[in-house]
mmCIF file of C-alpha atoms in Angstrom:
data_model
loop_
_atom_site.group_PDB
_atom_site.id
_atom_site.type_symbol
_atom_site.label_atom_id
_atom_site.label_comp_id
_atom_site.label_asym_id
_atom_site.label_seq_id
_atom_site.Cartn_x
_atom_site.Cartn_y
_atom_site.Cartn_z
ATOM 1 C CA UNK A 1 80.877 73.327 115.518
ATOM 2 C CA UNK A 2 78.217 72.431 118.046
ATOM 3 C CA UNK A 3 78.861 69.486 120.305
ATOM 4 C CA UNK A 4 76.477 66.574 119.729
ATOM 5 C CA UNK A 5 74.696 65.049 122.646
ATOM 6 C CA UNK A 6 76.452 61.977 123.879
ATOM 7 C CA UNK A 7 73.327 59.790 123.767
ATOM 8 C CA UNK A 8 73.389 59.834 119.939
ATOM 9 C CA UNK A 9 76.545 57.775 119.700
ATOM 10 C CA UNK A 10 75.839 55.493 122.638
ATOM 11 C CA UNK A 11 74.800 52.011 121.614
ATOM 12 C CA UNK A 12 73.985 51.289 125.248
ATOM 13 C CA UNK A 13 71.388 54.059 125.333
ATOM 14 C CA UNK A 14 69.891 52.849 122.037
ATOM 15 C CA UNK A 15 69.621 49.333 123.416
ATOM 16 C CA UNK A 16 68.076 50.656 126.613
ATOM 17 C CA UNK A 17 65.553 52.676 124.551
ATOM 18 C CA UNK A 18 64.647 49.564 122.546
ATOM 19 C CA UNK A 19 64.124 47.496 125.699
ATOM 20 C CA UNK A 20 62.023 50.082 127.546
ATOM 21 C CA UNK A 21 60.119 51.397 124.529
ATOM 22 C CA UNK A 22 61.189 54.989 124.223
ATOM 23 C CA UNK A 23 62.895 54.733 120.825
ATOM 24 C CA UNK A 24 60.493 57.317 119.394
ATOM 25 C CA UNK A 25 61.438 59.869 122.041
ATOM 26 C CA UNK A 26 65.129 59.297 121.318
ATOM 27 C CA UNK A 27 64.465 59.759 117.574
ATOM 28 C CA UNK A 28 62.554 62.984 118.308
ATOM 29 C CA UNK A 29 65.627 64.313 120.159
ATOM 30 C CA UNK A 30 67.797 63.486 117.163
ATOM 31 C CA UNK A 31 65.384 65.298 114.815
ATOM 32 C CA UNK A 32 65.400 68.331 117.117
ATOM 33 C CA UNK A 33 69.210 68.331 117.134
ATOM 34 C CA UNK A 34 69.173 68.153 113.325
ATOM 35 C CA UNK A 35 66.782 71.127 113.162
ATOM 36 C CA UNK A 36 69.081 73.024 115.532
ATOM 37 C CA UNK A 37 71.966 72.543 113.084
ATOM 38 C CA UNK A 38 69.825 73.148 109.986
ATOM 39 C CA UNK A 39 68.024 76.348 111.103
ATOM 40 C CA UNK A 40 69.589 79.491 112.439
ATOM 41 C CA UNK A 41 69.222 80.248 116.149
ATOM 42 C CA UNK A 42 66.358 82.739 115.680
ATOM 43 C CA UNK A 43 64.252 80.246 113.736
ATOM 44 C CA UNK A 44 65.136 77.325 115.975
ATOM 45 C CA UNK A 45 64.018 79.276 119.037
ATOM 46 C CA UNK A 46 60.485 79.303 117.530
ATOM 47 C CA UNK A 47 60.283 75.501 117.678
ATOM 48 C CA UNK A 48 58.440 74.590 120.856
ATOM 49 C CA UNK A 49 58.619 70.808 120.700
ATOM 50 C CA UNK A 50 59.342 67.808 118.489
ATOM 51 C CA UNK A 51 57.572 64.497 119.149
ATOM 52 C CA UNK A 52 57.332 61.195 117.312
ATOM 53 C CA UNK A 53 54.170 59.191 117.890
ATOM 54 C CA UNK A 54 53.410 56.045 115.863
ATOM 55 C CA UNK A 55 55.801 57.169 113.112
ATOM 56 C CA UNK A 56 54.110 60.562 112.819
ATOM 57 C CA UNK A 57 56.540 63.388 113.471
ATOM 58 C CA UNK A 58 54.886 66.357 115.225
ATOM 59 C CA UNK A 59 56.659 69.689 115.276
ATOM 60 C CA UNK A 60 55.047 72.430 117.387
ATOM 61 C CA UNK A 61 56.042 75.939 116.255
ATOM 62 C CA UNK A 62 55.263 79.234 118.016
ATOM 63 C CA UNK A 63 55.686 81.605 115.040
ATOM 64 C CA UNK A 64 52.784 81.701 112.555
ATOM 65 C CA UNK A 65 55.161 82.625 109.717
ATOM 66 C CA UNK A 66 57.559 79.737 110.387
ATOM 67 C CA UNK A 67 54.614 77.402 110.899
ATOM 68 C CA UNK A 68 53.273 78.358 107.467
ATOM 69 C CA UNK A 69 56.700 77.940 105.895
ATOM 70 C CA UNK A 70 57.036 74.403 107.374
ATOM 71 C CA UNK A 71 53.555 73.519 106.143
ATOM 72 C CA UNK A 72 54.338 74.713 102.608
ATOM 73 C CA UNK A 73 57.617 72.784 102.595
ATOM 74 C CA UNK A 74 56.237 69.697 104.387
ATOM 75 C CA UNK A 75 57.277 67.263 101.651
ATOM 76 C CA UNK A 76 60.781 68.732 101.547
ATOM 77 C CA UNK A 77 61.266 68.374 105.309
ATOM 78 C CA UNK A 78 59.741 64.898 105.457
ATOM 79 C CA UNK A 79 62.040 63.729 102.659
ATOM 80 C CA UNK A 80 65.046 65.306 104.407
ATOM 81 C CA UNK A 81 64.205 63.541 107.715
ATOM 82 C CA UNK A 82 63.710 60.210 105.924
ATOM 83 C CA UNK A 83 67.077 60.577 104.156
ATOM 84 C CA UNK A 84 68.866 61.461 107.382
ATOM 85 C CA UNK A 85 67.227 59.015 109.820
ATOM 86 C CA UNK A 86 65.772 56.279 107.648
ATOM 87 C CA UNK A 87 62.533 55.981 105.734
ATOM 88 C CA UNK A 88 61.176 53.342 108.124
ATOM 89 C CA UNK A 89 61.035 55.851 111.022
ATOM 90 C CA UNK A 90 58.512 58.336 109.571
ATOM 91 C CA UNK A 91 55.125 58.047 107.834
ATOM 92 C CA UNK A 92 53.985 61.629 108.088
ATOM 93 C CA UNK A 93 54.879 65.113 109.331
ATOM 94 C CA UNK A 94 52.384 67.286 111.217
ATOM 95 C CA UNK A 95 53.047 70.956 111.944
ATOM 96 C CA UNK A 96 51.186 72.248 115.012
#
């Protein structure tokens, strides 16, 4: 089993993120970790970046085939992220 990053369980880091306004970046790291667990290593290596900006999750993917797959399954992934991290954190999913 892969070791989780320590910042996920740290309430101190979450409080610090809330105070200094980088909660969205912290959430983007958690989504990226989730994708790392969910996808196999070959597929995960095609993900260039994950960002959260004003509750819009942006996933940048290098592979045209994987990009198309994510676009076709956009509702599935958005629902999965909302279930895992809370519906209040995401309004939309954009695949770049």
